[in-house]
């Protein structure tokens, strides 16, 4: 009886040992598998981080390149506008010299040209050229004023020069012998749509005169 108990005990102990070894081996194998999987995940994460960093650097390079191109285009556009403005000025000067050196050039004051260039959304620069023939050396003095006809919020409006200049001045004085360019910055109200520009020249002296011309706004815009 005692021998049988011993045998049963030994068999149970052996079985428990075998089960323990199997469980231990299984846990070791699972741990190895988990460590291998964790290593793969770490490697994958590092790879993703490297790709993310590379993409960020590439994006930064592209953004810098786009910014450089945009700045270059802006410089070229600004240079082209300056050239166009200079060509227009040279054309005015050429027309002036042709006009004043001819024998039949009038001695009276003339309105040579009127141009407007836009500087911002509501700010503009007015340039008026006054000319006279070379047969007279007399200086003529006076004042240039303007009015702009248009509409604001669908309502017709006529704006005087005092409403258009930051200082509220009602005209620009001039003293011209043969040629003078008169300039004035204008500020149009927000939402105002210009249609026509009227330029008036008033001379002072013994025989004051008034010259007045009206132009389509689109025709005098640079």
PDB file of N, CA and C in Angstrom, residues 26-36:
ATOM      1  N   UNK A  26       6.613  27.303 -23.016  1.00  0.00           N
ATOM      2  CA  UNK A  26       5.628  28.078 -23.784  1.00  0.00           C
ATOM      3  C   UNK A  26       5.753  29.574 -23.491  1.00  0.00           C
ATOM      4  N   UNK A  27       5.918  29.906 -22.203  1.00  0.00           N
ATOM      5  CA  UNK A  27       6.061  31.317 -21.833  1.00  0.00           C
ATOM      6  C   UNK A  27       7.333  31.925 -22.403  1.00  0.00           C
ATOM      7  N   UNK A  28       8.407  31.116 -22.377  1.00  0.00           N
ATOM      8  CA  UNK A  28       9.672  31.591 -22.948  1.00  0.00           C
ATOM      9  C   UNK A  28       9.513  31.860 -24.432  1.00  0.00           C
ATOM     10  N   UNK A  29       8.837  30.916 -25.127  1.00  0.00           N
ATOM     11  CA  UNK A  29       8.627  31.085 -26.568  1.00  0.00           C
ATOM     12  C   UNK A  29       7.747  32.307 -26.846  1.00  0.00           C
ATOM     13  N   UNK A  30       6.681  32.490 -26.035  1.00  0.00           N
ATOM     14  CA  UNK A  30       5.811  33.650 -26.220  1.00  0.00           C
ATOM     15  C   UNK A  30       6.564  34.951 -25.961  1.00  0.00           C
ATOM     16  N   UNK A  31       7.400  34.936 -24.900  1.00  0.00           N
ATOM     17  CA  UNK A  31       8.189  36.124 -24.598  1.00  0.00           C
ATOM     18  C   UNK A  31       9.120  36.473 -25.754  1.00  0.00           C
ATOM     19  N   UNK A  32       9.747  35.414 -26.305  1.00  0.00           N
ATOM     20  CA  UNK A  32      10.641  35.644 -27.447  1.00  0.00           C
ATOM     21  C   UNK A  32       9.864  36.219 -28.624  1.00  0.00           C
ATOM     22  N   UNK A  33       8.639  35.675 -28.820  1.00  0.00           N
ATOM     23  CA  UNK A  33       7.802  36.188 -29.913  1.00  0.00           C
ATOM     24  C   UNK A  33       7.399  37.631 -29.685  1.00  0.00           C
ATOM     25  N   UNK A  34       7.047  37.941 -28.416  1.00  0.00           N
ATOM     26  CA  UNK A  34       6.670  39.321 -28.111  1.00  0.00           C
ATOM     27  C   UNK A  34       7.848  40.273 -28.283  1.00  0.00           C
ATOM     28  N   UNK A  35       9.021  39.830 -27.845  1.00  0.00           N
ATOM     29  CA  UNK A  35      10.207  40.677 -27.998  1.00  0.00           C
ATOM     30  C   UNK A  35      10.531  40.902 -29.468  1.00  0.00           C
ATOM     31  N   UNK A  36      10.378  39.836 -30.261  1.00  0.00           N
ATOM     32  CA  UNK A  36      10.635  39.968 -31.700  1.00  0.00           C
ATOM     33  C   UNK A  36       9.633  40.928 -32.339  1.00  0.00           C
TER      34      UNK A  36
END
